[in-house]
Tab-separated table of C-alpha atoms in Angstrom:
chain	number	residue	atom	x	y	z
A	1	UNK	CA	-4.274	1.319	-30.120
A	2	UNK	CA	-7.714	0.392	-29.796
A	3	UNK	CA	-10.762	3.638	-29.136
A	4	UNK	CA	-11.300	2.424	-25.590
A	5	UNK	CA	-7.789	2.075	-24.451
A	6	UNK	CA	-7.386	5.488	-26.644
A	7	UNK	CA	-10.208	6.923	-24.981
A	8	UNK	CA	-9.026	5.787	-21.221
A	9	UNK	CA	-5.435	7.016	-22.192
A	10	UNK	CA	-6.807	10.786	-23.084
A	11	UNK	CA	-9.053	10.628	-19.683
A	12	UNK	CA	-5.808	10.162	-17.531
A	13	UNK	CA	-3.663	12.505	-19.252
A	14	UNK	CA	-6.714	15.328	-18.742
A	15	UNK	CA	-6.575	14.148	-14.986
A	16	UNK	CA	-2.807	13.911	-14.487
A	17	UNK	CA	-1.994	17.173	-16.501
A	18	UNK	CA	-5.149	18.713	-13.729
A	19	UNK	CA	-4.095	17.639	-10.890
A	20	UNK	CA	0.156	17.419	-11.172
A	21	UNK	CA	3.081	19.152	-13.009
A	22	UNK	CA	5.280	17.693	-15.247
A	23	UNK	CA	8.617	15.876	-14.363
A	24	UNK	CA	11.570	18.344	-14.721
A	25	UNK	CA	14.376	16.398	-12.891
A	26	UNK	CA	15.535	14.532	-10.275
A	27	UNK	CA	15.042	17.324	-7.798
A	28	UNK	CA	10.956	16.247	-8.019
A	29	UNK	CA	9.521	15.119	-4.595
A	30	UNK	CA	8.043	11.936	-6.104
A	31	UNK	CA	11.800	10.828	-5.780
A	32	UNK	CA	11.486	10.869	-2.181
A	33	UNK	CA	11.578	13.333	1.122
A	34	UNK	CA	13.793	15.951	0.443
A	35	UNK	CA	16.025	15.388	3.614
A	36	UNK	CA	15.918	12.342	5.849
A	37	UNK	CA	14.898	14.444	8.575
A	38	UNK	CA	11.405	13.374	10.552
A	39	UNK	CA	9.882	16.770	9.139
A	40	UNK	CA	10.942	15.846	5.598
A	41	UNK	CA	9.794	12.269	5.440
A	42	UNK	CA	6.600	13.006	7.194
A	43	UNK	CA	5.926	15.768	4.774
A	44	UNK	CA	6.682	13.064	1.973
A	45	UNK	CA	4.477	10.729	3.652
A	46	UNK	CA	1.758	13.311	4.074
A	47	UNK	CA	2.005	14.288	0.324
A	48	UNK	CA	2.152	10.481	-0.839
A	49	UNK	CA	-1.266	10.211	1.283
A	50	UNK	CA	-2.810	12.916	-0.613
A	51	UNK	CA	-2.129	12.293	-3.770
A	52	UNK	CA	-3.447	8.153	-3.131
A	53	UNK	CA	-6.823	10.003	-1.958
A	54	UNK	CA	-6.807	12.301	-5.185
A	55	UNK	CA	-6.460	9.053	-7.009
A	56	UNK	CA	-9.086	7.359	-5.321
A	57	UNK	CA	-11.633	10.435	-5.552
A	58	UNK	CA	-10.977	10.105	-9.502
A	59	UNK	CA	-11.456	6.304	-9.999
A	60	UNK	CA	-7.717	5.640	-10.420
A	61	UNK	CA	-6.408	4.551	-6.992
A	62	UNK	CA	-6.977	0.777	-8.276
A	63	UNK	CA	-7.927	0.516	-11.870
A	64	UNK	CA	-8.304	-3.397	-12.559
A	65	UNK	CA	-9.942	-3.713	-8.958
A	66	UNK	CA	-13.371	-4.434	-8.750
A	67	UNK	CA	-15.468	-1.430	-8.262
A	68	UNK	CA	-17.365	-2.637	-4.886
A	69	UNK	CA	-13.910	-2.671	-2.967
A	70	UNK	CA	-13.169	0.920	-4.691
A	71	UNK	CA	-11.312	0.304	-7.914
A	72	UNK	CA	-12.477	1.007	-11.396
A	73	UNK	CA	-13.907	-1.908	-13.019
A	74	UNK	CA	-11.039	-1.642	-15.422
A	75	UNK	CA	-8.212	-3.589	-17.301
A	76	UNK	CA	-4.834	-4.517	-16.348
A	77	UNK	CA	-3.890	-3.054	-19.432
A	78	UNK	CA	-5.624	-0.023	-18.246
A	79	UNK	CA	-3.136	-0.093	-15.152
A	80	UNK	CA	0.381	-0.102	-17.080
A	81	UNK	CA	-0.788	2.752	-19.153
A	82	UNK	CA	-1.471	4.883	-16.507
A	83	UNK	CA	1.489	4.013	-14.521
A	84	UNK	CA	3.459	4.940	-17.604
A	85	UNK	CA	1.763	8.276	-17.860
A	86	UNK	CA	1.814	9.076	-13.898
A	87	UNK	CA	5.460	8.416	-14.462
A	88	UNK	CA	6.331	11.449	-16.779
A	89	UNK	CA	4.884	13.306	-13.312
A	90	UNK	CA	6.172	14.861	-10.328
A	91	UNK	CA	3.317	12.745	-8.107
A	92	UNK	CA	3.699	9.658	-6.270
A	93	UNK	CA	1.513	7.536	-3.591
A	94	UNK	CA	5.095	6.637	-2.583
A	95	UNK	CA	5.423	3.623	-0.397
A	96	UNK	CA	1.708	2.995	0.050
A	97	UNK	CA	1.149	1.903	-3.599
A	98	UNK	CA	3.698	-0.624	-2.378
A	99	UNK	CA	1.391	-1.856	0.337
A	100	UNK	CA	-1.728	-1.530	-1.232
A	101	UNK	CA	-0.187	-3.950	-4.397
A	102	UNK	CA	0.844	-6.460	-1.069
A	103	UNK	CA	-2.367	-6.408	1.250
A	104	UNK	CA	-4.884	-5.364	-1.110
A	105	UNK	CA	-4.018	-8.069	-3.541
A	106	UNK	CA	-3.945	-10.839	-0.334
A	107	UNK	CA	-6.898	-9.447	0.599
A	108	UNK	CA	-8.838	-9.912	-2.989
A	109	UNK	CA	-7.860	-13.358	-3.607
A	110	UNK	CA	-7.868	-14.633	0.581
A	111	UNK	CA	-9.951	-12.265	2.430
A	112	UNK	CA	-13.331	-12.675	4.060
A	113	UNK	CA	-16.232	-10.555	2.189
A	114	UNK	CA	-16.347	-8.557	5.758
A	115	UNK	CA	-12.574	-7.886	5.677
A	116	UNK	CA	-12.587	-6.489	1.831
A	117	UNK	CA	-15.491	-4.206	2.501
A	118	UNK	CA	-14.189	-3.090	5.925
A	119	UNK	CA	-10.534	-2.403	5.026
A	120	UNK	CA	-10.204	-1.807	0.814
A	121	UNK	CA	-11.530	1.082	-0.048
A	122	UNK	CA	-10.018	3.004	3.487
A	123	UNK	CA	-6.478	1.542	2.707
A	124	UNK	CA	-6.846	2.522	-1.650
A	125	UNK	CA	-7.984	5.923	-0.296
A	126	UNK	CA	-4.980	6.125	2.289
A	127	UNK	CA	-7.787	7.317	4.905
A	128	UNK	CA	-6.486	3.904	6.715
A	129	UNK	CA	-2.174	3.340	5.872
A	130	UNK	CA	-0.400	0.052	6.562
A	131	UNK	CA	2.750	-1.147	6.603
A	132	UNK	CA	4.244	-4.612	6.591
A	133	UNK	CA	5.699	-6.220	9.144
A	134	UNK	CA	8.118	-9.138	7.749
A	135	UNK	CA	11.478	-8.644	7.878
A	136	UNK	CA	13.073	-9.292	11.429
A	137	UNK	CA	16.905	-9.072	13.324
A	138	UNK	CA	17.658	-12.991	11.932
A	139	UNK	CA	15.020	-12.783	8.774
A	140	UNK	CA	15.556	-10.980	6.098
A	141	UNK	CA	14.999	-11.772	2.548
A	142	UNK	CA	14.430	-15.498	3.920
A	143	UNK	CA	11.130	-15.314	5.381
A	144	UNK	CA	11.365	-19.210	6.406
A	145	UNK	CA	13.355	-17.762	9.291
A	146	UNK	CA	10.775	-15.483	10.575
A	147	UNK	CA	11.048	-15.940	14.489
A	148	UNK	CA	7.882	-13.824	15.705
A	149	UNK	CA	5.409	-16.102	17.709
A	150	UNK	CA	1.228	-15.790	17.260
A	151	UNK	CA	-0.296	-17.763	20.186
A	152	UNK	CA	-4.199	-18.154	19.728
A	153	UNK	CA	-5.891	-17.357	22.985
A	154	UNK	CA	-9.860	-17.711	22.238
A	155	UNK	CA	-10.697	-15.540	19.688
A	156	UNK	CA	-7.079	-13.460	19.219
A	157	UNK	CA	-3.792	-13.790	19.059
A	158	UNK	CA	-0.945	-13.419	21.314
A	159	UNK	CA	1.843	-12.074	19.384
A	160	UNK	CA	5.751	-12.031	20.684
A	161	UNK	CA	8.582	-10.728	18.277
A	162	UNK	CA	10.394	-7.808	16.905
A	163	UNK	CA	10.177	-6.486	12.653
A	164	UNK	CA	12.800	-4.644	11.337
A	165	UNK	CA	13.149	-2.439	7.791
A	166	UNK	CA	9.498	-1.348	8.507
A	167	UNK	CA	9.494	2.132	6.255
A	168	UNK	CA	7.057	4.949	7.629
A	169	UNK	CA	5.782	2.678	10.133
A	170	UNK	CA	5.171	5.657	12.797
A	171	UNK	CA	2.917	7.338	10.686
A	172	UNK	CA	0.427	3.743	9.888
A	173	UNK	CA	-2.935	3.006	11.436
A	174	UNK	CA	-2.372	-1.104	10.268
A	175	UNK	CA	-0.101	-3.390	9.166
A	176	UNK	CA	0.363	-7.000	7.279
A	177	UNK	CA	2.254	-9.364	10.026
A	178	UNK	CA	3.705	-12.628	9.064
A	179	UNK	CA	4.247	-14.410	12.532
A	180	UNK	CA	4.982	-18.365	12.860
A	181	UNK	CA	1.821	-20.139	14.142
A	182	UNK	CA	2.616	-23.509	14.297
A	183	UNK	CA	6.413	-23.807	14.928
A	184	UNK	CA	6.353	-28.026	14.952
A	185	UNK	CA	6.153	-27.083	11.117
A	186	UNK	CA	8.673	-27.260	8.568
A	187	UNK	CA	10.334	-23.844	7.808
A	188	UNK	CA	8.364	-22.719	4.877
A	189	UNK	CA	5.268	-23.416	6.107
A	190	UNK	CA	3.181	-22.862	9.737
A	191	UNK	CA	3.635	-18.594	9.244
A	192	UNK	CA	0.491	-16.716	9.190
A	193	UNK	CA	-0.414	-13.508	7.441
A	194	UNK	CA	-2.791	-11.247	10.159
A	195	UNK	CA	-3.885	-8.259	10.084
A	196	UNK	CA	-2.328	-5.656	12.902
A	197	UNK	CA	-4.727	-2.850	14.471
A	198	UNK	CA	-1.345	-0.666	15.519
A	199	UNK	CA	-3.677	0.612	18.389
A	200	UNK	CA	-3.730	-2.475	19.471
A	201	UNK	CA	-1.881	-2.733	23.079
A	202	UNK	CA	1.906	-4.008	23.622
A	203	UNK	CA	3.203	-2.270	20.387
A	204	UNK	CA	6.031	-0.316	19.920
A	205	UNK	CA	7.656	1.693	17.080
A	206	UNK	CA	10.655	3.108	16.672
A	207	UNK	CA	11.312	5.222	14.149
């Protein structure tokens, strides 16, 4: 193994063996709530948010992201050896390393410069959590069924449809939303990928 990658290797097992314990089973809450009872996932959820924000503090929420938008500046290599290591511990950002890898990575490669200074580094620290909102009733796995309907009126969008399969969504601030925008197109194309304020009025979640 090279010094650096040595060197970065030696720096996250000093973090990980500071700031988490050791695996011991399957009875570890990085497996998931305890119970799925409201209390016990939103505990999970609550614990998954702090640990992303002890990440971020330490420069290792994002590793290969570049270091304006909150990541490290580092390698991708840099990335699978810490996920290996994380792994042998009982910590876990849970679902919202899920979503950051989905609308952090859009973000990156389509985003505006406003949009990746405004949302990155509040959605890699969890101070902002999203969810995404794909899957609906008659659209699953298929996404060239999606059914929701984003109507432009002047500067916004009118959006009409239901999501389904939506985990933690009662406890998010924003969400990814793939909603048909031109439905003259063929299937797989005309859906749009927007970004959902979840105060934003007309929404409703049900946990």
């Amino acid at each position: 193994m090279p010094d650096d990658e040595r060197h970065f290797l030696d720096e996250a097992r000093a973090f990980l063996d500071e700031h988490a314990t050791l695996r011991k089973g399957e009875a570890d809450w990085s497996n998931g709530p305890r119970a799925h009872t409201p209390d016990a996932q939103r505990e999970f959820f609550d614990r998954c948010r702090a640990w992303q924000a002890t990440l971020f503090d330490n420069h290792f929420a994002a590793i290969a992201w570049p270091r304006e938008y909150g990541g490290r500046g580092g390698t991708a290599w840099q990335s699978i050896l810490f996920e290996q290591e994380q792994a042998r511990y009982d910590a876990t950002p849970g679902f919202i390393a899920a979503t950051i890898g989905m609308v952090g990575t859009m973000l990156l490669a389509h985003g505006t410069d406003e949009q990746r200074v405004r949302y990155l580094p509040p959605l890699l620290r969890a101070d902002e959590t999203w969810c995404q909102l794909f899957s609906e009733p008659d659209a699953g796995s298929d996404l060239a069924n999606v059914g929701t309907r984003a109507i432009t009126d002047g500067d916004h969008f009118v959006v009409t449809g239901q999501k389904v399969w939506t985990s933690y969504a009662q406890y998010c601030e924003r969400a990814i939303l793939l909603a048909r925008t031109d439905p003259a197109a063929p299937k797989h194309k005309g859906i749009t990928a927007m970004i959902v304020d979840f105060a934003s009025p007309g929404i409703t979640v049900r946990p």
